[in-house]
């Protein structure tokens, strides 16, 4: 192999690219454009106004077997505390930049901020994690985290058994194309649609393998 | 590896296996149909999916170079492997360099294709499967039988027995309740995840424009692999490339709905290079050819490379539903396996050459395929390739011999009548209960996948001659 054909990782870079070019042949006409006739937004059957979008999101999150509740901004602290009490959580982790008000009503629950980074054994031992999100999708009942404000690093939501996610109503978009447009792929993204599940036994869906066994979503209507 | 028909015959005789396959598959088929129907304009999405995959393949060289650039800029390293052996060598070297003697593995059809687990074992490295069904297959020392649900050939009672035998933490009170089995897997693998220094995964998509690795999964095992260990190695076929991030809006709708029938797969994880303070400190992407360029060179066959491994085609296939996935050999099961495996591996071995015949050409697979691969069309095309490749051999294939022989016999009425008489006598000797399971000699090939009714004692021609006054 000549040095010019080798990428930084080495291996058969030049050979693979040569085979690809040989397989495709020399003259390659122009490519016809990709037909994109599919819907980019919700249809009128699905939602005509914002209230419908929120209702659709709520319905679809529940379909994904997650719990979901609507709260007003000033109820949020109480709602977070109530959810954690409901799970009998004693100790949780939170991203370092979680808004202080979200945890203001916590009583009897210790919240560890992820600064400095909490080690994996602690992550595995805590009773849950509370985060915000970057966007949410009504049509599929999905929340998306991108490591931005109030979300923390990915391990925080991958390891604990319970995830409480706060979604602001204005973060909810209608469809997958709207979400893809809004998200930045340079950031690590985690799209979450319900709790961990498997089809590994007789192709029946069962909740709970490695990820959070319970997902709870609080929708804040401002 | 036995030929498809031989492997299928034993699977067909296993009634427990057939029951396991039928129940699960019928339910999956219904979920998928409902998920596709709910979304208006499903066919428009499929059309876009087809066009994007074609665009990716037809300028694959440019997209691969763009991908390499983007991954490198984001702090990752790209490696190129011409074949399975080279890919295994690269991964083994990386694991050694990281000083690990154990790796956790997720999303693994491609790593299975290259036989990575065995290669790592030879180097003294243990590879732990982390998805429930993959783990069951690994613990049972089995071949996978379905893309989405590799342990589909085992029912819950068998899986319980297996876990009881092989998981130290699973006590005798483990029941066959699937939720309990899932919990046992969680416990069994937890420590391994927390201690793992290297993870090896596959990829569902690689976005050329941004260098982004996209993985869809439901258990949370791939998220752990992508997040916890310090070194992440992803092995992906060069066919996994899509040109732009915006293209993901199509596949993030097509793939979940056609694979598990979910509106969205529980977890979609995307990862671009290395992110400071979050996830692995080193990311290696191994781009694998291993026969893909051979398929790419065939204008009909290359459409198989559009495949996004959703498994919808196997869930509607009547042959798959009865024969099960393991009859297709160790690479990819079902209709897609029947067109992809012989192209990736070539048709030199009898087993690989038998795969294009593992179909009744009913066309159900083409109707559901989210990227509109005309599987029956490719099957017929590959049958031609198989016969053609055998034509040049010193011993011609039975089809060719048969046709040549027939031409000689039927060219003369006397020869033809003599042959009919003799043939009838022989055939009736071979038959049992009115059916012929296997023709003798070279003709045996044709009866591998079908039984033949025994001919009547007298041919029509003989009867006609006799009854004429
Ligand atoms: S061939 Fe089509 S239907 Fe079959 S797994 Fe691939 S994408 Fe899915």
XYZ file of C-alpha atoms and ligand atoms in Angstrom:
699
model
C 0.000 0.000 0.000
C 1.291 3.448 -0.800
C 1.276 6.097 1.848
C -0.958 8.340 -0.241
C -3.818 5.843 -0.111
C -3.754 5.449 3.629
C -6.003 7.428 5.933
C -4.992 8.165 9.486
C -6.526 4.891 10.650
C -4.770 2.842 8.006
C -6.210 -0.370 6.689
C -7.572 -0.780 3.191
C -8.818 2.728 2.553
C -7.487 2.978 -0.987
C -8.550 -0.549 -1.855
C -12.145 -0.142 -0.631
C -12.570 3.183 -2.421
C -11.081 1.687 -5.581
C -13.579 -1.182 -5.458
C -16.462 1.229 -4.909
C -15.434 3.311 -7.929
C -14.936 0.254 -10.066
C -18.370 -1.087 -9.082
C -20.080 2.174 -9.929
C -18.341 2.652 -13.254
C -17.182 5.832 -14.904
C -20.064 7.804 -16.382
C -22.700 8.504 -13.762
C -25.514 10.695 -15.061
C -27.118 13.360 -12.906
C -29.168 12.162 -9.946
C -32.897 12.755 -9.979
C -33.943 14.775 -6.908
C -35.348 12.840 -3.932
C -39.156 13.060 -4.005
C -40.243 14.459 -0.636
C -44.007 14.383 -0.851
C -44.451 13.054 2.700
C -46.024 15.225 5.389
C -43.647 17.503 7.268
C -46.278 18.808 9.673
C -49.239 17.328 11.452
C -52.335 17.022 9.298
C -55.576 18.749 10.299
C -56.936 15.357 11.313
C -54.198 15.106 13.909
C -54.188 18.669 15.249
C -55.470 22.067 14.176
C -54.163 24.187 17.062
C -51.588 24.177 19.878
C -54.005 22.631 22.362
C -54.481 19.699 19.967
C -50.707 19.280 19.627
C -50.329 19.126 23.421
C -53.207 16.667 23.684
C -51.682 14.475 20.987
C -48.303 14.511 22.758
C -49.937 13.494 26.032
C -51.876 10.676 24.404
C -48.816 9.318 22.585
C -46.524 9.466 25.632
C -49.116 7.430 27.503
C -49.304 5.005 24.558
C -45.567 4.504 24.955
C -46.310 3.341 28.515
C -44.823 6.322 30.248
C -46.734 8.385 32.832
C -47.559 11.935 31.831
C -49.106 14.920 33.687
C -49.770 18.547 32.880
C -48.807 21.222 35.419
C -48.600 24.998 35.463
C -45.228 26.705 35.931
C -45.817 27.535 39.594
C -46.956 24.001 40.391
C -43.794 22.447 38.947
C -41.781 22.264 42.184
C -44.620 20.510 43.984
C -45.239 18.174 41.063
C -41.573 17.108 40.902
C -41.558 16.462 44.636
C -44.837 14.535 44.476
C -43.559 12.336 41.651
C -40.398 11.477 43.605
C -42.334 10.795 46.795
C -44.630 8.563 44.775
C -41.616 6.456 43.854
C -40.279 6.561 47.402
C -37.050 8.054 46.081
C -34.489 8.912 48.735
C -31.585 9.976 46.583
C -31.512 11.241 42.996
C -28.999 12.763 40.598
C -29.592 15.945 38.643
C -27.615 17.847 36.007
C -25.501 20.606 37.532
C -27.555 23.301 35.804
C -31.052 22.076 36.659
C -33.137 25.176 37.525
C -33.208 25.527 41.275
C -36.973 26.033 41.388
C -37.687 22.524 40.068
C -36.317 21.031 43.279
C -37.494 23.761 45.648
C -40.191 21.652 47.268
C -38.101 18.510 47.752
C -38.355 17.275 51.284
C -36.622 14.123 52.400
C -35.085 13.502 48.956
C -31.378 14.169 48.483
C -30.437 15.556 45.083
C -26.818 15.032 43.990
C -25.699 17.561 41.405
C -23.465 16.038 38.723
C -20.567 18.363 39.579
C -17.987 17.019 39.885
C -19.146 14.092 37.774
C -20.898 11.428 39.844
C -19.211 7.999 39.515
C -21.001 5.063 37.861
C -21.582 3.156 41.081
C -23.462 6.119 42.498
C -25.429 6.432 39.251
C -26.438 2.795 39.564
C -27.363 3.206 43.217
C -29.559 6.344 43.113
C -33.332 6.070 42.873
C -33.734 8.265 39.833
C -32.794 11.285 37.757
C -34.612 14.541 36.937
C -33.875 16.416 33.696
C -35.346 18.809 31.179
C -35.203 18.201 27.422
C -34.240 19.897 24.156
C -37.387 19.095 22.173
C -40.374 16.781 22.175
C -42.444 15.226 19.377
C -46.222 14.998 19.612
C -46.818 12.444 16.864
C -44.528 9.840 18.408
C -44.658 10.805 22.108
C -40.893 11.336 22.172
C -38.633 13.533 24.320
C -35.181 14.390 22.967
C -32.173 15.275 25.132
C -29.102 16.929 23.627
C -26.906 17.499 26.680
C -27.887 21.167 26.753
C -29.419 23.158 29.619
C -30.930 21.074 32.433
C -30.094 17.778 30.689
C -26.573 16.825 31.689
C -24.401 14.140 30.167
C -25.911 11.002 28.658
C -24.951 8.560 31.408
C -27.219 10.379 33.877
C -30.344 9.143 32.094
C -28.955 5.808 30.843
C -28.195 4.115 34.151
C -30.777 4.947 36.885
C -34.034 2.995 36.953
C -36.320 6.041 36.972
C -36.294 9.147 34.765
C -38.472 12.174 35.393
C -38.403 14.514 32.392
C -39.778 18.050 32.405
C -41.068 19.305 29.048
C -42.082 22.919 28.449
C -45.089 23.164 26.179
C -43.244 25.356 23.679
C -40.619 22.620 23.202
C -43.176 20.263 21.665
C -43.190 20.026 17.873
C -45.643 18.037 15.799
C -43.597 15.624 13.698
C -40.249 13.878 13.281
C -39.184 16.149 10.375
C -39.816 19.237 12.539
C -37.675 17.758 15.318
C -34.826 16.774 12.977
C -34.791 20.314 11.630
C -34.603 21.829 15.101
C -31.906 19.517 16.546
C -28.136 19.841 16.141
C -26.508 16.503 15.222
C -23.117 17.732 16.420
C -24.450 17.284 19.972
C -25.009 13.787 21.396
C -28.763 13.169 21.064
C -30.932 10.717 22.962
C -34.489 10.283 21.712
C -36.624 8.636 24.364
C -40.053 7.139 23.635
C -41.173 5.304 26.723
C -39.295 3.127 29.187
C -36.728 0.487 28.287
C -38.435 -2.467 26.571
C -37.607 -5.654 24.723
C -39.161 -7.851 22.065
C -36.507 -10.461 22.776
C -38.821 -13.127 24.206
C -41.440 -14.524 21.828
C -41.589 -11.066 20.235
C -43.861 -9.832 23.020
C -43.109 -6.346 24.271
C -41.938 -6.311 27.886
C -40.846 -3.180 29.732
C -37.568 -2.875 31.508
C -34.172 -4.235 30.611
C -31.123 -1.977 30.891
C -32.385 1.579 30.639
C -34.854 3.351 32.933
C -37.722 1.027 33.814
C -40.003 3.985 34.433
C -40.312 7.211 32.494
C -42.449 10.037 33.801
C -43.110 13.212 31.835
C -44.303 16.521 33.303
C -45.641 18.960 30.698
C -45.358 22.563 31.899
C -47.950 24.838 30.340
C -46.772 28.426 30.701
C -23.274 -24.664 6.876
C -25.918 -26.949 5.347
C -27.884 -25.979 2.290
C -31.123 -24.107 2.888
C -33.389 -27.049 2.085
C -31.537 -29.436 4.389
C -31.554 -26.931 7.246
C -35.204 -26.119 6.640
C -36.249 -29.785 6.677
C -35.090 -30.209 10.268
C -36.656 -26.882 11.273
C -39.949 -27.944 9.725
C -39.956 -31.155 11.738
C -39.635 -29.127 14.963
C -43.244 -28.290 15.809
C -42.293 -26.287 18.911
C -40.095 -24.049 16.810
C -42.845 -23.537 14.263
C -45.284 -22.548 16.992
C -42.799 -20.043 18.460
C -42.216 -18.530 15.080
C -45.860 -18.305 14.074
C -47.235 -16.581 17.171
C -44.582 -13.894 17.456
C -44.394 -13.167 13.781
C -48.136 -12.813 13.282
C -48.290 -10.273 16.122
C -45.315 -8.339 14.759
C -46.853 -8.276 11.295
C -50.043 -6.748 12.666
C -48.189 -4.099 14.685
C -46.154 -3.078 11.664
C -49.169 -2.861 9.368
C -51.021 -0.703 11.895
C -48.028 1.602 12.428
C -47.628 2.119 8.690
C -51.338 2.660 8.072
C -51.641 5.236 10.860
C -49.214 7.546 9.126
C -50.885 9.082 6.086
C -48.660 9.064 3.003
C -46.708 5.919 3.920
C -45.970 5.275 0.288
C -44.537 8.786 -0.158
C -42.156 8.075 2.715
C -41.115 4.749 1.186
C -40.501 6.463 -2.127
C -38.279 9.044 -0.428
C -36.490 6.275 1.481
C -35.804 4.380 -1.714
C -34.491 7.472 -3.488
C -32.222 8.525 -0.599
C -30.697 5.049 -0.285
C -30.140 4.940 -4.045
C -28.544 8.375 -4.011
C -26.263 7.265 -1.175
C -25.178 4.122 -3.040
C -24.710 5.689 -6.459
C -22.186 8.209 -5.119
C -20.925 6.007 -2.333
C -17.268 6.927 -2.815
C -17.936 10.639 -2.321
C -20.190 10.041 0.688
C -17.647 7.773 2.351
C -14.917 10.353 1.990
C -17.235 13.050 3.342
C -18.127 10.786 6.273
C -14.480 10.145 7.028
C -13.738 13.862 7.001
C -16.653 14.686 9.304
C -15.880 11.899 11.808
C -12.237 12.907 11.934
C -13.081 16.579 12.449
C -15.344 15.599 15.347
C -12.482 13.779 17.052
C -13.109 10.203 15.874
C -10.895 7.841 13.860
C -11.995 5.989 10.719
C -10.609 2.578 9.738
C -11.269 0.752 6.473
C -11.600 -3.024 6.270
C -11.723 -4.847 2.950
C -13.017 -8.071 4.477
C -14.096 -9.764 7.688
C -10.587 -10.840 8.653
C -9.231 -7.328 8.364
C -12.132 -5.861 10.358
C -11.574 -8.385 13.149
C -7.875 -7.611 13.138
C -8.513 -3.865 13.424
C -10.993 -4.294 16.289
C -8.747 -6.748 18.122
C -5.843 -4.325 17.838
C -7.947 -1.460 19.206
C -9.204 -3.539 22.141
C -5.658 -4.596 22.980
C -4.444 -1.015 22.749
C -7.139 -0.037 25.246
C -5.791 -2.729 27.572
C -9.125 -4.543 27.886
C -9.761 -8.286 28.086
C -13.541 -7.925 27.977
C -15.844 -5.845 25.769
C -19.588 -5.196 25.846
C -21.391 -5.564 22.525
C -24.644 -4.197 21.144
C -26.588 -3.970 17.882
C -24.543 -6.660 16.330
C -25.684 -8.069 12.963
C -22.545 -6.745 11.272
C -20.190 -7.945 13.981
C -21.886 -11.334 13.713
C -21.354 -11.269 9.949
C -17.603 -10.922 10.457
C -17.389 -13.463 13.294
C -15.971 -10.900 15.697
C -16.749 -12.733 18.937
C -14.713 -15.769 17.887
C -11.857 -13.594 16.633
C -11.715 -11.703 19.928
C -11.826 -14.975 21.856
C -8.762 -16.167 19.956
C -7.002 -13.029 21.170
C -8.067 -13.745 24.749
C -10.846 -11.130 24.808
C -14.368 -11.995 25.973
C -17.182 -10.255 24.097
C -20.426 -9.926 26.087
C -23.660 -9.635 24.156
C -25.894 -7.152 25.952
C -29.284 -7.297 24.214
C -31.536 -9.861 25.863
C -32.057 -12.048 22.814
C -28.427 -11.798 21.683
C -27.390 -12.832 25.164
C -29.769 -15.814 25.055
C -28.275 -16.851 21.715
C -24.751 -16.458 23.075
C -25.446 -18.343 26.307
C -27.180 -21.127 24.386
C -24.354 -21.341 21.864
C -26.927 -20.886 19.090
C -27.390 -19.264 15.723
C -29.718 -16.219 15.658
C -33.069 -16.680 13.925
C -34.461 -13.177 13.422
C -32.955 -9.725 12.911
C -35.002 -7.984 15.579
C -35.535 -10.917 17.891
C -32.599 -13.290 17.420
C -33.809 -15.845 19.992
C -37.240 -16.194 18.409
C -36.726 -19.938 18.031
C -36.814 -20.349 21.824
C -39.918 -19.913 23.949
C -39.979 -18.359 27.400
C -39.649 -21.685 29.224
C -36.530 -22.577 27.268
C -35.043 -19.146 27.921
C -35.740 -19.553 31.641
C -33.961 -22.915 31.667
C -31.039 -21.397 29.823
C -30.758 -18.446 32.215
C -31.030 -20.712 35.259
C -28.201 -22.809 33.934
C -25.872 -20.025 32.844
C -26.502 -16.990 35.075
C -24.998 -17.341 38.514
C -27.306 -14.638 39.900
C -30.523 -16.166 38.543
C -31.862 -18.363 41.325
C -34.045 -21.450 41.023
C -37.120 -19.289 41.670
C -36.712 -17.492 38.327
C -40.063 -17.892 36.556
C -40.762 -17.812 32.848
C -42.526 -14.450 33.149
C -40.833 -12.298 30.456
C -40.593 -9.299 32.817
C -38.741 -11.454 35.351
C -36.420 -12.751 32.641
C -35.692 -9.182 31.548
C -34.916 -8.239 35.158
C -32.507 -11.173 35.428
C -30.640 -9.890 32.382
C -30.449 -6.418 33.914
C -28.836 -7.805 37.046
C -26.561 -10.176 35.139
C -25.059 -7.424 32.983
C -25.095 -4.403 35.291
C -21.604 -4.875 36.724
C -20.188 -5.643 33.315
C -21.557 -2.386 31.937
C -20.259 -0.325 34.810
C -16.755 -1.804 34.538
C -16.461 -2.103 30.752
C -13.625 -0.148 29.208
C -14.481 -0.897 25.593
C -17.815 -1.192 23.794
C -18.334 -2.586 20.312
C -21.534 -1.690 18.471
C -22.971 -1.705 15.006
C -24.757 1.235 13.428
C -28.161 1.716 11.893
C -27.092 4.773 9.919
C -23.999 6.870 9.337
C -24.680 10.458 8.298
C -21.984 11.486 5.811
C -22.555 15.230 6.096
C -22.120 15.389 9.880
C -20.196 12.191 10.716
C -23.037 11.078 12.990
C -23.548 7.496 14.150
C -27.249 6.660 14.608
C -28.365 3.642 16.655
C -31.967 2.591 17.286
C -32.692 0.214 20.116
C -35.247 -0.509 22.780
C -33.544 -2.109 25.775
C -31.094 0.612 26.736
C -28.066 -1.623 26.214
C -26.809 0.310 23.209
C -27.184 3.608 25.093
C -25.000 2.182 27.833
C -22.444 0.985 25.269
C -22.397 4.393 23.596
C -22.038 6.215 26.881
C -20.201 4.365 29.672
C -16.952 2.782 28.373
C -13.973 5.013 27.605
C -13.506 3.551 24.130
C -16.290 3.050 21.589
C -15.701 0.964 18.472
C -18.474 0.844 15.864
C -18.326 -1.610 13.001
C -20.552 -0.682 10.076
C -20.952 -1.761 6.461
C -20.117 0.910 3.911
C -23.769 0.622 2.843
C -24.979 2.264 6.082
C -24.285 5.763 4.802
C -27.021 8.345 4.255
C -26.010 11.661 2.714
C -27.496 14.302 5.047
C -28.830 14.778 8.581
C -32.158 15.924 7.086
C -32.463 12.468 5.460
C -32.837 11.011 8.945
C -36.355 12.487 9.094
C -37.355 9.791 6.618
C -35.596 6.809 8.200
C -36.584 7.718 11.748
C -40.158 7.218 10.549
C -39.681 4.236 8.221
C -37.471 2.073 10.425
C -39.391 2.064 13.743
C -42.750 1.532 12.098
C -41.524 -1.308 9.869
C -39.375 -3.038 12.428
C -41.041 -3.207 15.836
C -44.240 -1.454 14.784
C -43.528 1.350 17.259
C -44.212 4.952 16.277
C -40.664 5.518 17.478
C -38.202 2.953 18.747
C -37.862 3.489 22.526
C -34.318 4.813 22.177
C -32.593 6.555 19.310
C -29.034 7.484 20.195
C -26.885 9.643 17.949
C -23.236 10.293 18.522
C -20.826 12.449 16.556
C -17.147 11.892 17.195
C -16.143 12.632 20.769
C -17.899 15.062 23.140
C -15.867 16.567 25.971
C -17.130 15.449 29.371
C -19.836 13.196 27.941
C -19.362 9.598 26.813
C -16.301 7.876 25.370
C -12.960 9.600 25.117
C -12.048 7.656 21.964
C -14.325 6.785 19.048
C -13.318 4.398 16.262
C -15.452 3.752 13.209
C -14.576 0.630 11.214
C -15.988 0.798 7.686
C -16.486 -2.670 6.259
C -16.662 -3.819 2.645
C -16.745 -7.642 2.942
C -18.541 -8.242 -0.346
C -20.618 -5.073 -0.462
C -18.715 -3.700 -3.435
C -19.340 -6.994 -5.211
C -23.080 -6.420 -4.748
C -22.684 -2.777 -5.728
C -21.196 -3.790 -9.061
C -24.382 -5.663 -9.985
C -27.017 -3.200 -11.173
C -29.932 -5.409 -10.134
C -28.322 -6.928 -7.068
C -27.179 -3.593 -5.649
C -30.740 -2.651 -4.721
C -30.325 -5.125 -1.831
C -27.856 -2.657 -0.307
C -30.711 -0.199 0.237
C -31.811 -2.471 3.099
C -32.201 -0.781 6.491
C -32.509 -4.153 8.341
C -36.042 -3.560 9.582
C -37.070 -7.250 9.424
C -40.514 -6.549 7.917
C -39.805 -8.854 4.968
C -39.169 -11.858 7.205
C -42.346 -11.222 9.156
C -44.498 -11.519 6.027
C -42.564 -14.353 4.360
C -44.400 -17.708 4.241
C -41.138 -19.609 3.768
C -39.465 -17.871 6.722
C -42.504 -18.361 8.932
C -42.266 -22.121 8.484
C -38.544 -22.725 8.095
C -37.258 -20.208 10.658
C -34.261 -17.937 10.432
C -31.459 -20.368 11.098
C -32.046 -22.243 7.845
C -30.650 -19.178 6.058
C -27.197 -19.650 7.534
C -25.192 -17.428 9.840
C -25.445 -14.034 8.157
C -28.835 -12.440 7.447
C -32.101 -14.394 7.715
C -35.304 -14.180 5.719
C -35.935 -12.804 2.249
C -33.267 -10.122 2.597
C -30.788 -12.813 3.637
C -31.699 -14.824 0.561
C -30.588 -11.943 -1.673
C -27.862 -10.365 0.457
C -25.888 -13.365 1.753
C -25.125 -14.887 -1.668
C -23.994 -11.480 -2.909
C -21.781 -10.746 0.087
C -20.242 -14.213 0.115
C -20.482 -15.178 -3.544
C -22.237 -18.294 -4.804
C -19.285 -20.678 -4.806
C -20.508 -22.720 -1.856
C -23.568 -24.903 -2.310
C -25.182 -23.380 0.783
C -24.894 -19.783 -0.398
C -25.969 -20.758 -3.903
C -29.084 -22.442 -2.501
C -30.390 -19.237 -0.872
C -31.870 -17.587 -3.983
C -34.088 -20.674 -4.266
C -35.465 -20.284 -0.723
C -38.577 -18.480 -1.922
C -41.892 -19.035 -3.635
C -41.645 -15.575 -5.246
C -44.976 -14.575 -3.727
C -43.899 -10.932 -3.494
C -45.191 -10.138 0.016
C -41.713 -8.924 1.010
C -41.532 -6.367 -1.781
C -44.928 -4.961 -0.759
C -43.822 -4.196 2.801
C -40.204 -3.203 2.252
C -39.826 0.414 3.446
C -37.136 1.113 0.846
C -38.966 -0.732 -1.933
C -36.459 -3.470 -2.675
C -37.997 -5.735 -5.306
C -36.791 -8.890 -3.571
C -38.414 -11.428 -5.976
C -36.840 -9.624 -8.914
C -33.385 -9.826 -7.312
C -33.982 -13.506 -6.412
C -34.719 -14.427 -10.009
C -31.727 -12.422 -11.165
C -29.473 -14.239 -8.673
C -30.799 -17.643 -9.722
C -29.559 -16.719 -13.171
C -26.176 -15.831 -11.654
C -25.979 -19.182 -9.872
C -26.804 -21.207 -13.006
C -24.442 -19.076 -15.067
C -21.569 -19.561 -12.615
C -22.128 -23.339 -12.719
C -22.227 -23.480 -16.541
C -18.470 -23.006 -16.690
C -17.787 -25.808 -14.247
C -16.429 -29.218 -15.359
C -19.593 -30.833 -13.966
C -22.589 -28.914 -15.321
C -25.461 -28.113 -12.923
C -28.471 -30.451 -12.882
C -30.747 -27.885 -14.497
C -28.438 -27.714 -17.479
C -27.991 -31.487 -17.703
C -31.711 -31.971 -17.443
C -32.492 -29.493 -20.189
C -29.837 -30.965 -22.479
C -31.145 -34.482 -21.842
C -34.717 -33.433 -22.412
C -33.832 -31.773 -25.688
C -32.294 -35.028 -26.911
C -35.163 -37.245 -25.699
C -38.025 -35.069 -26.853
C -36.398 -34.516 -30.227
C -37.599 -37.973 -31.325
C -41.093 -39.475 -30.647
C -39.812 -43.027 -30.202
C -37.125 -42.063 -27.760
C -39.675 -39.963 -25.891
C -42.223 -42.807 -25.524
C -39.598 -45.274 -24.345
C -38.355 -42.758 -21.833
C -41.857 -42.124 -20.533
C -42.502 -45.832 -19.989
C -39.234 -46.378 -18.207
C -39.547 -43.181 -16.253
C -42.983 -44.115 -14.991
C -41.779 -47.468 -13.776
C -38.796 -45.965 -11.978
C -40.816 -43.161 -10.498
C -43.381 -45.504 -9.008
C -40.604 -47.503 -7.430
C -39.262 -44.327 -5.803
C -42.552 -43.048 -4.486
C -43.931 -43.621 -1.039
C -47.583 -42.846 -0.319
C -47.961 -41.325 -3.744
C -45.160 -38.712 -3.214
C -41.554 -38.690 -4.246
C -39.306 -37.098 -1.632
C -36.110 -37.332 -3.578
C -35.227 -38.024 -7.188
C -32.078 -40.084 -7.742
C -28.691 -38.796 -8.831
C -28.267 -35.260 -10.015
C -32.015 -34.817 -10.324
C -32.114 -34.998 -6.542
C -31.326 -31.284 -6.392
C -34.682 -30.344 -7.793
C -36.527 -32.299 -5.101
C -34.540 -30.750 -2.269
C -37.189 -28.151 -1.665
C -40.255 -29.909 -3.049
C -41.961 -33.292 -3.093
C -43.143 -34.675 -6.392
C -46.417 -36.541 -6.931
C -45.770 -40.048 -8.301
C -46.886 -40.342 -11.943
C -49.884 -42.555 -12.834
C -49.075 -46.103 -13.883
C -49.786 -45.300 -17.502
C -48.928 -42.114 -19.380
C -51.543 -40.151 -21.281
C -49.860 -41.027 -24.563
C -49.868 -44.759 -23.777
C -53.498 -44.646 -22.693
C -54.527 -42.750 -25.828
C -52.778 -45.253 -28.097
C -54.331 -48.191 -26.279
C -57.945 -46.943 -26.298
C -57.934 -46.064 -30.015
C -59.712 -48.786 -31.934
S -35.199 -5.874 2.655
Fe -36.617 -4.226 3.104
S -38.159 -5.210 4.402
Fe -36.378 -6.590 4.420
S -35.156 -5.996 6.208
Fe -34.363 -4.839 4.443
S -35.463 -2.893 4.489
Fe -36.615 -4.308 5.778
